[in-house]
CSV table of C-alpha atoms and ligand atoms in Angstrom, one decimal:
chain,number,residue,atom,x,y,z
A,1,MET,CA,121.4,123.3,98.7
A,2,SER,CA,120.3,123.0,102.4
A,3,ASP,CA,120.6,119.7,104.3
A,4,PHE,CA,117.4,119.0,106.1
A,5,PHE,CA,117.7,115.3,105.5
A,6,PRO,CA,121.3,114.8,106.5
A,7,ASN,CA,121.4,111.0,106.5
A,8,ILE,CA,119.5,110.5,103.3
A,9,PRO,CA,121.5,110.3,100.0
A,10,LYS,CA,120.1,111.2,96.7
A,11,ILE,CA,118.0,108.2,95.7
A,12,LYS,CA,119.3,106.4,92.7
A,13,TYR,CA,118.5,103.3,90.7
A,14,GLU,CA,120.6,100.3,91.8
A,15,GLY,CA,118.5,97.4,90.2
A,16,PRO,CA,116.6,94.5,91.7
A,17,ASP,CA,119.6,92.9,93.4
A,18,SER,CA,120.4,95.9,95.5
A,19,ASP,CA,119.6,95.6,99.2
A,20,ASN,CA,120.1,99.3,99.8
A,21,PRO,CA,116.9,100.6,101.3
A,22,PHE,CA,117.7,104.1,99.9
A,23,ALA,CA,117.8,103.0,96.3
A,24,PHE,CA,115.3,102.3,93.6
A,25,LYS,CA,115.1,98.6,92.6
A,26,HIS,CA,112.9,99.1,89.6
A,27,TYR,CA,112.4,102.8,88.9
A,28,ASN,CA,115.2,103.7,86.5
A,29,PRO,CA,114.1,107.2,85.4
A,30,ASP,CA,115.9,107.4,82.1
A,31,GLU,CA,115.3,103.8,81.0
A,32,VAL,CA,113.1,103.6,77.9
A,33,VAL,CA,110.0,101.5,78.1
A,34,ALA,CA,107.5,101.3,75.3
A,35,GLY,CA,109.1,104.3,73.5
A,36,LYS,CA,109.4,106.7,76.4
A,37,SER,CA,111.6,107.1,79.5
A,38,MET,CA,110.1,105.9,82.7
A,39,ARG,CA,110.3,109.4,84.0
A,40,ASP,CA,108.1,110.7,81.2
A,41,HIS,CA,105.6,107.8,81.4
A,42,LEU,CA,105.0,108.0,85.1
A,43,ARG,CA,105.2,111.8,85.7
A,44,PHE,CA,105.4,111.4,89.5
A,45,ALA,CA,104.3,114.2,91.7
A,46,ALA,CA,104.5,114.7,95.5
A,47,PRO,CA,101.6,116.4,97.4
A,48,TYR,CA,102.7,119.3,99.7
A,49,TRP,CA,99.9,118.6,102.1
A,50,HIS,CA,101.0,115.0,102.9
A,51,VAL,CA,104.8,115.5,102.7
A,52,MET,CA,105.1,118.8,104.6
A,53,ARG,CA,101.9,119.4,106.5
A,54,ASN,CA,100.5,116.1,107.6
A,55,PRO,CA,101.1,115.7,111.4
A,56,LEU,CA,100.1,112.0,111.2
A,57,GLY,CA,97.3,112.3,113.7
A,58,ASP,CA,94.2,110.2,113.6
A,59,PRO,CA,90.7,110.7,115.3
A,60,PHE,CA,92.1,109.0,118.4
A,61,GLY,CA,95.5,110.6,118.8
A,62,GLU,CA,97.6,113.6,118.0
A,63,GLY,CA,100.2,113.9,115.4
A,64,THR,CA,103.5,112.0,115.7
A,65,ALA,CA,105.5,113.3,112.6
A,66,LEU,CA,109.0,114.6,113.4
A,67,THR,CA,109.6,117.8,111.5
A,68,PRO,CA,112.6,119.5,113.1
A,69,TRP,CA,112.5,122.3,110.4
A,70,ASP,CA,109.0,123.4,111.5
A,71,ASP,CA,108.5,125.7,114.5
A,72,GLY,CA,104.9,124.6,114.7
A,73,SER,CA,103.5,128.1,114.2
A,74,ASP,CA,101.1,129.3,111.6
A,75,SER,CA,103.3,132.2,110.6
A,76,LEU,CA,104.4,133.4,107.3
A,77,ASP,CA,108.0,132.9,108.3
A,78,ASN,CA,107.4,129.2,109.1
A,79,ALA,CA,105.5,128.8,105.8
A,80,LEU,CA,108.6,130.2,104.0
A,81,ALA,CA,111.0,128.1,106.0
A,82,ARG,CA,109.3,124.9,104.9
A,83,VAL,CA,109.8,125.6,101.2
A,84,PRO,CA,113.5,124.7,100.9
A,85,VAL,CA,112.8,121.5,102.9
A,86,PHE,CA,110.3,120.4,100.4
A,87,PHE,CA,112.5,121.2,97.4
A,88,GLU,CA,115.4,119.2,99.0
A,89,PHE,CA,113.0,116.4,99.4
A,90,LEU,CA,112.0,116.5,95.7
A,91,GLU,CA,115.6,116.6,94.7
A,92,LYS,CA,116.7,113.7,96.9
A,93,ILE,CA,113.7,111.5,96.0
A,94,ASP,CA,114.1,112.5,92.3
A,95,ILE,CA,110.4,113.5,91.8
A,96,ASP,CA,110.0,116.3,89.2
A,97,LEU,CA,106.5,117.6,90.0
A,98,TYR,CA,104.4,118.6,93.0
A,99,CYS,CA,100.8,119.6,93.9
A,100,PHE,CA,99.5,121.9,96.6
A,101,HIS,CA,96.4,123.5,98.2
A,102,ASP,CA,96.7,127.2,98.8
A,103,ARG,CA,96.3,126.7,102.6
A,104,ASP,CA,99.0,124.0,102.9
A,105,ILE,CA,101.7,126.3,101.5
A,106,SER,CA,100.5,129.5,103.2
A,107,PRO,CA,98.5,130.3,106.3
A,108,GLU,CA,95.1,132.0,106.8
A,109,GLY,CA,95.6,135.7,107.8
A,110,LYS,CA,93.6,137.9,110.0
A,111,SER,CA,91.6,139.1,107.0
A,112,LEU,CA,91.1,137.7,103.5
A,113,GLY,CA,93.3,140.5,102.1
A,114,GLU,CA,96.2,139.5,104.4
A,115,THR,CA,95.6,135.8,103.5
A,116,HIS,CA,96.1,136.6,99.8
A,117,GLU,CA,99.1,138.8,100.5
A,118,MET,CA,100.9,136.1,102.4
A,119,PHE,CA,100.0,133.5,99.7
A,120,GLY,CA,101.5,135.8,97.1
A,121,ARG,CA,104.7,136.0,99.1
A,122,VAL,CA,105.0,132.2,99.5
A,123,VAL,CA,104.2,131.6,95.8
A,124,GLU,CA,107.1,133.9,95.0
A,125,GLU,CA,109.3,131.6,97.1
A,126,PHE,CA,108.1,128.6,95.2
A,127,GLU,CA,108.8,130.3,91.9
A,128,LYS,CA,112.4,131.0,93.1
A,129,PHE,CA,112.9,127.4,94.1
A,130,GLN,CA,111.3,126.0,90.9
A,131,LYS,CA,113.8,128.0,88.9
A,132,GLU,CA,116.7,126.9,91.0
A,133,THR,CA,115.9,123.2,90.9
A,134,GLY,CA,114.0,122.7,87.7
A,135,LYS,CA,111.0,121.2,89.5
A,136,GLY,CA,107.5,121.9,88.2
A,137,LEU,CA,103.9,122.2,89.3
A,138,LEU,CA,101.6,119.4,88.3
A,139,TRP,CA,98.5,121.0,89.7
A,140,GLY,CA,97.3,123.5,92.3
A,141,THR,CA,94.0,123.7,94.2
A,142,ALA,CA,92.3,125.8,96.8
A,143,CYS,CA,91.5,124.3,100.2
A,144,LEU,CA,87.7,124.9,100.5
A,145,PHE,CA,87.1,122.4,103.2
A,146,GLY,CA,89.3,123.1,106.2
A,147,HIS,CA,88.2,126.4,107.6
A,148,PRO,CA,85.0,126.5,109.7
A,149,ARG,CA,83.4,128.9,107.2
A,150,TYR,CA,83.1,126.0,104.8
A,151,ALA,CA,81.4,123.7,107.2
A,152,HIS,CA,78.3,123.7,104.9
A,153,GLY,CA,80.3,123.6,101.7
A,154,ALA,CA,82.0,126.3,99.6
A,155,ALA,CA,80.5,126.4,96.1
A,156,THR,CA,77.5,124.6,97.6
A,157,SER,CA,77.2,126.6,100.7
A,158,PRO,CA,73.7,128.0,101.5
A,159,SER,CA,75.5,131.4,102.1
A,160,ALA,CA,76.3,133.5,99.1
A,161,ASP,CA,79.0,135.3,101.1
A,162,VAL,CA,80.8,132.0,101.7
A,163,TYR,CA,80.4,131.3,98.0
A,164,ALA,CA,82.1,134.6,97.3
A,165,TYR,CA,85.0,133.8,99.7
A,166,ALA,CA,85.5,130.5,98.0
A,167,ALA,CA,85.5,132.2,94.6
A,168,SER,CA,88.1,134.6,95.9
A,169,GLN,CA,90.3,131.7,97.0
A,170,VAL,CA,90.0,130.0,93.7
A,171,LYS,CA,90.8,133.1,91.8
A,172,HIS,CA,94.1,133.5,93.7
A,173,ALA,CA,94.9,129.8,93.7
A,174,LEU,CA,94.3,129.7,89.9
A,175,GLU,CA,96.4,132.7,89.3
A,176,ALA,CA,99.2,131.2,91.5
A,177,THR,CA,99.0,127.9,89.6
A,178,HIS,CA,99.3,129.9,86.3
A,179,ARG,CA,102.3,131.8,87.6
A,180,LEU,CA,104.0,128.7,88.7
A,181,GLY,CA,103.4,127.1,85.3
A,182,GLY,CA,101.1,124.4,86.6
A,183,THR,CA,99.8,122.0,84.0
A,184,GLY,CA,96.5,121.5,85.8
A,185,TYR,CA,94.1,122.8,88.4
A,186,VAL,CA,92.0,120.4,90.5
A,187,PHE,CA,88.6,120.6,92.1
A,188,TRP,CA,88.0,118.0,94.6
A,189,GLY,CA,84.6,118.2,96.3
A,190,GLY,CA,85.8,118.7,99.8
A,191,ARG,CA,82.6,119.7,101.5
A,192,GLU,CA,80.6,120.0,98.3
A,193,GLY,CA,77.9,117.5,99.2
A,194,TYR,CA,75.6,117.2,102.1
A,195,GLY,CA,75.4,115.9,105.7
A,196,ALA,CA,71.6,115.5,105.5
A,197,LEU,CA,68.9,116.1,102.8
A,198,ILE,CA,66.5,117.4,105.4
A,199,ASN,CA,68.1,120.8,105.2
A,200,THR,CA,69.4,120.7,101.7
A,201,ASP,CA,68.2,122.0,98.3
A,202,MET,CA,70.3,119.6,96.3
A,203,LYS,CA,69.3,120.9,92.8
A,204,ARG,CA,70.1,124.5,93.8
A,205,GLU,CA,73.5,123.5,95.2
A,206,LEU,CA,74.4,121.6,92.0
A,207,ASP,CA,73.4,124.6,89.9
A,208,HIS,CA,75.7,126.8,92.1
A,209,LEU,CA,78.6,124.4,91.8
A,210,ALA,CA,78.2,124.2,88.0
A,211,ARG,CA,78.2,128.1,87.9
A,212,PHE,CA,81.3,128.1,90.1
A,213,LEU,CA,83.2,125.8,87.8
A,214,HIS,CA,82.1,127.9,84.8
A,215,LEU,CA,83.5,131.0,86.5
A,216,ALA,CA,86.8,129.3,87.0
A,217,VAL,CA,86.9,128.3,83.3
A,218,ASP,CA,86.1,131.9,82.3
A,219,HIS,CA,88.8,133.3,84.6
A,220,ALA,CA,91.3,130.9,83.2
A,221,LYS,CA,90.6,132.2,79.7
A,222,LYS,CA,90.9,135.8,81.0
A,223,ILE,CA,94.3,135.3,82.5
A,224,GLY,CA,95.6,133.0,79.7
A,225,PHE,CA,95.9,129.8,81.9
A,226,GLU,CA,96.0,126.9,79.5
A,227,GLY,CA,96.3,124.1,82.1
A,228,GLN,CA,93.8,121.4,82.3
A,229,PHE,CA,90.9,121.5,84.8
A,230,PHE,CA,90.3,118.3,86.7
A,231,ILE,CA,87.5,117.2,88.9
A,232,GLU,CA,88.3,114.4,91.5
A,233,PRO,CA,85.6,112.0,92.4
A,234,LYS,CA,85.0,110.8,95.9
A,235,PRO,CA,81.8,109.3,97.3
A,236,ARG,CA,81.8,110.5,100.8
A,237,GLU,CA,84.0,111.8,103.7
A,238,PRO,CA,83.9,114.4,105.0
A,239,THR,CA,80.3,114.8,103.8
A,240,THR,CA,77.8,112.0,103.9
A,241,HIS,CA,77.4,112.3,100.2
A,242,GLN,CA,79.7,114.1,97.9
A,243,TYR,CA,78.4,115.4,94.6
A,244,ASP,CA,81.5,114.3,92.8
A,245,SER,CA,80.7,110.8,94.0
A,246,ASP,CA,82.4,108.6,91.3
A,247,ALA,CA,83.6,108.9,87.7
A,248,ALA,CA,80.2,108.3,86.3
A,249,ALA,CA,78.5,110.8,88.5
A,250,CYS,CA,81.1,113.4,87.7
A,251,LEU,CA,80.8,112.8,84.0
A,252,ASN,CA,77.0,113.1,84.2
A,253,PHE,CA,77.3,116.4,86.1
A,254,LEU,CA,79.9,117.8,83.7
A,255,ARG,CA,77.7,116.8,80.7
A,256,GLN,CA,74.5,118.2,82.2
A,257,TYR,CA,76.1,121.5,82.9
A,258,ASP,CA,78.0,121.8,79.6
A,259,LEU,CA,81.4,121.5,81.3
A,260,LEU,CA,82.7,118.4,79.6
A,261,ASP,CA,84.9,120.3,77.2
A,262,HIS,CA,86.7,122.0,80.0
A,263,PHE,CA,87.2,119.2,82.5
A,264,GLN,CA,88.9,115.9,82.8
A,265,LEU,CA,88.9,113.6,85.8
A,266,ASN,CA,91.6,113.1,88.4
A,267,ILE,CA,91.0,109.5,89.7
A,268,GLU,CA,92.2,108.6,93.1
A,269,THR,CA,92.6,104.9,93.9
A,270,ASN,CA,91.4,105.1,97.5
A,271,HIS,CA,88.3,107.0,96.4
A,272,ALA,CA,87.5,104.3,93.9
A,273,THR,CA,87.6,101.8,96.7
A,274,LEU,CA,85.3,103.9,98.8
A,275,ALA,CA,82.9,104.2,95.9
A,276,GLY,CA,82.7,100.4,95.7
A,277,HIS,CA,84.6,100.2,92.4
A,278,THR,CA,88.0,99.0,91.4
A,279,MET,CA,90.4,101.6,90.2
A,280,GLN,CA,90.4,100.0,86.8
A,281,HIS,CA,86.6,100.4,86.6
A,282,GLU,CA,87.0,104.2,87.4
A,283,LEU,CA,89.8,104.6,84.9
A,284,GLN,CA,87.9,102.8,82.1
A,285,THR,CA,84.8,104.9,82.8
A,286,ALA,CA,86.8,108.1,82.4
A,287,ILE,CA,88.7,106.8,79.4
A,288,ALA,CA,85.5,105.8,77.6
A,289,ALA,CA,84.4,109.4,77.9
A,290,GLY,CA,87.8,110.7,76.7
A,291,ALA,CA,88.1,112.3,80.1
A,292,LEU,CA,90.9,110.6,82.0
A,293,GLY,CA,93.4,113.4,82.9
A,294,SER,CA,95.4,112.5,86.0
A,295,ILE,CA,95.7,110.0,88.9
A,296,ASP,CA,96.1,110.3,92.7
A,297,ALA,CA,98.1,107.2,93.2
A,298,ASN,CA,97.5,105.8,96.7
A,299,ARG,CA,95.4,102.9,98.0
A,300,GLY,CA,93.0,102.1,100.8
A,301,ASP,CA,93.1,99.4,103.5
A,302,GLU,CA,91.0,96.3,103.1
A,303,LEU,CA,90.0,96.4,106.7
A,304,LEU,CA,89.5,100.2,107.2
A,305,GLY,CA,86.6,101.9,105.6
A,306,TRP,CA,88.0,105.4,105.1
A,307,ASP,CA,90.4,107.4,103.0
A,308,THR,CA,93.6,106.0,104.6
A,309,ASP,CA,95.7,107.4,101.8
A,310,GLN,CA,98.3,104.7,102.0
A,311,PHE,CA,101.2,104.4,99.5
A,312,PRO,CA,100.7,102.0,96.6
A,313,THR,CA,102.5,98.7,97.0
A,314,ASN,CA,100.2,96.3,95.2
A,315,ILE,CA,101.8,95.3,91.9
A,316,TYR,CA,98.5,93.9,90.5
A,317,GLU,CA,96.9,97.2,91.0
A,318,THR,CA,99.8,99.4,89.7
A,319,THR,CA,99.9,97.0,86.6
A,320,SER,CA,96.1,97.5,86.0
A,321,VAL,CA,96.5,101.3,86.3
A,322,MET,CA,99.4,101.4,83.9
A,323,ILE,CA,97.6,99.1,81.4
A,324,GLU,CA,94.9,101.8,81.2
A,325,VAL,CA,97.3,104.7,81.1
A,326,LEU,CA,99.3,103.1,78.3
A,327,ARG,CA,96.2,102.2,76.3
A,328,MET,CA,95.0,105.7,76.6
A,329,GLY,CA,98.3,106.8,75.1
A,330,GLY,CA,99.9,108.2,78.2
A,331,PHE,CA,99.5,111.3,80.3
A,332,THR,CA,99.5,114.7,78.7
A,333,LYS,CA,98.8,117.3,81.4
A,334,GLY,CA,98.3,114.8,84.2
A,335,GLY,CA,100.6,112.5,86.1
A,336,LEU,CA,100.8,110.2,89.1
A,337,ASN,CA,100.4,112.2,92.2
A,338,PHE,CA,101.1,110.3,95.4
A,339,ASP,CA,98.2,111.6,97.4
A,340,ALA,CA,99.5,109.3,100.2
A,341,LYS,CA,100.8,109.6,103.7
A,342,ARG,CA,102.9,107.5,106.0
A,343,ARG,CA,101.2,105.6,108.8
A,344,ARG,CA,101.1,107.3,112.2
A,345,GLU,CA,103.7,104.9,113.5
A,346,SER,CA,106.2,105.8,110.7
A,347,HIS,CA,106.9,109.3,112.0
A,348,GLU,CA,110.6,109.8,111.2
A,349,PRO,CA,111.7,111.9,108.2
A,350,GLU,CA,113.4,108.8,106.6
A,351,ASP,CA,110.0,107.1,106.4
A,352,LEU,CA,109.0,109.7,103.9
A,353,PHE,CA,111.7,108.3,101.6
A,354,HIS,CA,110.9,104.6,102.2
A,355,ALA,CA,107.2,105.4,101.4
A,356,HIS,CA,107.9,107.2,98.2
A,357,ILE,CA,110.6,104.7,97.0
A,358,GLY,CA,108.1,101.9,97.5
A,359,GLY,CA,105.4,103.7,95.6
A,360,MET,CA,107.7,104.7,92.7
A,361,ASP,CA,109.2,101.1,92.5
A,362,ALA,CA,105.6,99.6,92.5
A,363,PHE,CA,104.6,101.9,89.6
A,364,ALA,CA,107.8,101.2,87.7
A,365,ARG,CA,107.1,97.5,87.9
A,366,GLY,CA,103.5,98.1,87.0
A,367,LEU,CA,104.6,100.1,83.9
A,368,LYS,CA,107.1,97.4,82.8
A,369,ILE,CA,104.6,94.6,83.2
A,370,ALA,CA,101.8,96.5,81.5
A,371,ALA,CA,104.1,97.4,78.6
A,372,LYS,CA,104.9,93.7,78.1
A,373,ILE,CA,101.2,92.6,78.4
A,374,ILE,CA,100.2,95.2,75.7
A,375,GLU,CA,103.2,94.3,73.5
A,376,ASP,CA,102.3,90.6,73.6
A,377,GLY,CA,98.7,91.5,72.9
A,378,LYS,CA,97.3,88.3,74.3
A,379,PHE,CA,94.6,89.9,76.4
A,380,ALA,CA,93.6,92.3,73.7
A,381,SER,CA,93.2,89.6,71.1
A,382,PHE,CA,91.2,87.4,73.5
A,383,ILE,CA,88.8,90.3,74.1
A,384,LYS,CA,88.7,91.1,70.4
A,385,GLU,CA,87.8,87.5,69.6
A,386,ARG,CA,85.2,87.5,72.4
A,387,TYR,CA,83.2,90.2,70.6
A,388,ALA,CA,84.0,89.1,67.0
A,389,SER,CA,80.4,88.4,66.3
A,390,PHE,CA,79.9,92.2,66.2
A,391,ASP,CA,82.6,92.6,63.5
A,392,SER,CA,80.5,91.4,60.6
A,393,GLY,CA,77.0,90.4,59.7
A,394,ILE,CA,74.1,91.2,62.0
A,395,GLY,CA,76.6,92.3,64.8
A,396,ALA,CA,78.1,94.9,62.5
A,397,GLN,CA,74.7,96.1,61.6
A,398,VAL,CA,73.9,96.6,65.3
A,399,GLU,CA,77.0,98.7,65.7
A,400,THR,CA,76.2,100.9,62.7
A,401,GLY,CA,72.6,101.2,63.7
A,402,GLU,CA,71.1,99.4,60.7
A,403,VAL,CA,68.9,97.1,62.7
A,404,SER,CA,65.4,97.2,64.2
A,405,LEU,CA,63.6,94.9,66.6
A,406,ASP,CA,61.9,93.5,63.6
A,407,SER,CA,65.2,92.6,61.8
A,408,LEU,CA,66.7,91.2,64.9
A,409,ASP,CA,63.6,89.2,65.4
A,410,ALA,CA,63.8,87.8,61.9
A,411,HIS,CA,67.5,87.0,62.4
A,412,ALA,CA,66.9,85.3,65.7
A,413,LEU,CA,64.2,83.1,64.1
A,414,SER,CA,66.4,82.2,61.2
A,415,ILE,CA,69.3,80.8,63.2
A,416,GLU,CA,70.0,77.9,65.6
A,417,ALA,CA,69.8,78.8,69.3
A,418,PRO,CA,73.2,80.4,70.3
A,419,SER,CA,75.5,78.1,72.3
A,420,LEU,CA,77.2,79.2,75.5
A,421,ARG,CA,80.9,80.2,75.3
A,422,SER,CA,83.3,80.3,78.2
A,423,GLY,CA,84.6,83.7,79.4
A,424,ARG,CA,87.8,81.9,80.5
A,425,GLN,CA,88.2,84.2,83.5
A,426,GLU,CA,90.4,81.7,85.4
A,427,TYR,CA,92.6,81.0,82.3
A,428,LEU,CA,93.1,84.8,81.9
A,429,GLU,CA,93.9,85.3,85.6
A,430,ASN,CA,96.5,82.6,85.3
A,431,LEU,CA,97.9,84.3,82.2
A,432,LEU,CA,98.0,87.6,84.1
A,433,ASN,CA,99.9,86.0,86.9
A,434,SER,CA,102.5,84.6,84.5
A,435,TYR,CA,103.5,88.3,83.8
A,436,LEU,CA,104.0,89.2,87.5
B,1,XLS,C1,90.9,114.1,99.7
B,1,XLS,C2,91.4,114.4,98.3
B,1,XLS,C3,92.3,115.6,98.3
B,1,XLS,C4,92.5,116.1,96.8
B,1,XLS,C5,92.9,117.5,96.7
B,1,XLS,O1,90.4,113.0,99.9
B,1,XLS,O2,92.1,113.3,97.9
B,1,XLS,O3,93.5,115.4,98.9
B,1,XLS,O4,93.3,115.3,96.1
B,1,XLS,O5,92.1,118.4,97.3
B,2,NI,NI1,93.3,113.2,96.2
B,3,NI,NI1,91.6,111.3,99.0
């Protein structure tokens, strides 16, 4: 294997007492928690776009990332040269899975034909490295938001030719995902939304988007791709309003257009924050519809109002995420993809490792705490007790649909006025803290 990170050892578990910054303190991949290894529970994935292609620029300044392996060009050779670097990274950080957009791994050519040809060549290289290292693809996707042709959207563009270009990209990205054994394929809105309603036919755009997703489902069937389709909610940015706004909006869209059997949600923490929801709210919304598939594990910043894509470090939050994941019975075709980047000031290759080690340890702790909380069952029994009046009598009749306003009226008149019961929020918050 090559040595693009010469000063970084393979990251191993050393336990909470270790002061080695290049070691896991909590993530112990083979340790069994709640019946499964941590590796299998957490299914960590690294995103090619942030690890390999993010120059760490911001709207006020150019990129700072040091990437000595990259010649800075948009050539096929450079695209091929990045592949071994990425796989060395995966090996050293001990992450089994990855995700990509077509245009992060391979450049735009002079024609669409050339673009596809180069993409095919790079995918071949990924296939080779997957075989050599045993790493796998969590999900693939097409970048339908970077190129100027998609300024007005891709599947929601007012131009049918742009729509066809986008479809062409999805066809090839889907086939590549299939070839690389990807367990999923993601649609994130990108520019599917609007900048202004004054020039937008929203209903028509939504119809086109739904048709587009159906075409992908049909093509998957045709080529035998059995991976899971995911849609990733985000309320805004880059558009003023994204059609995949939040979990509830996505579910409504999928239901309306008869797509719910084919899609699950990929929930991103930072997008939940931008939508004005907690991550736990978005996860519960998806789970209630039987549609939680995968997670983009990052976080936002309390003081900055955009998708800062920071690494997860908050144990409260990772605990709440893992409680939902465990309650749902774990991931099947999804996983925890760190859709996260280093800060612009953390520009050295070693910072990539500190960032991922931190995120992995934060989720390992979240997993262990969540498993203990679920095993003890204190929260579950509190909540069960809180709704106990629906377990029998008139409450049970409400749930089975055996009531009417008349019968509820009669019941209400026959009883003493209900007394107020405490929700015990502060007691429960104290209880939660006792696990951290
Ligand atoms: C952008 C999204 C994007 C998707 C994949 O905000 O998070 O990175 O995960 O297209
Ligand atoms: Ni994402
Ligand atoms: Ni995002």
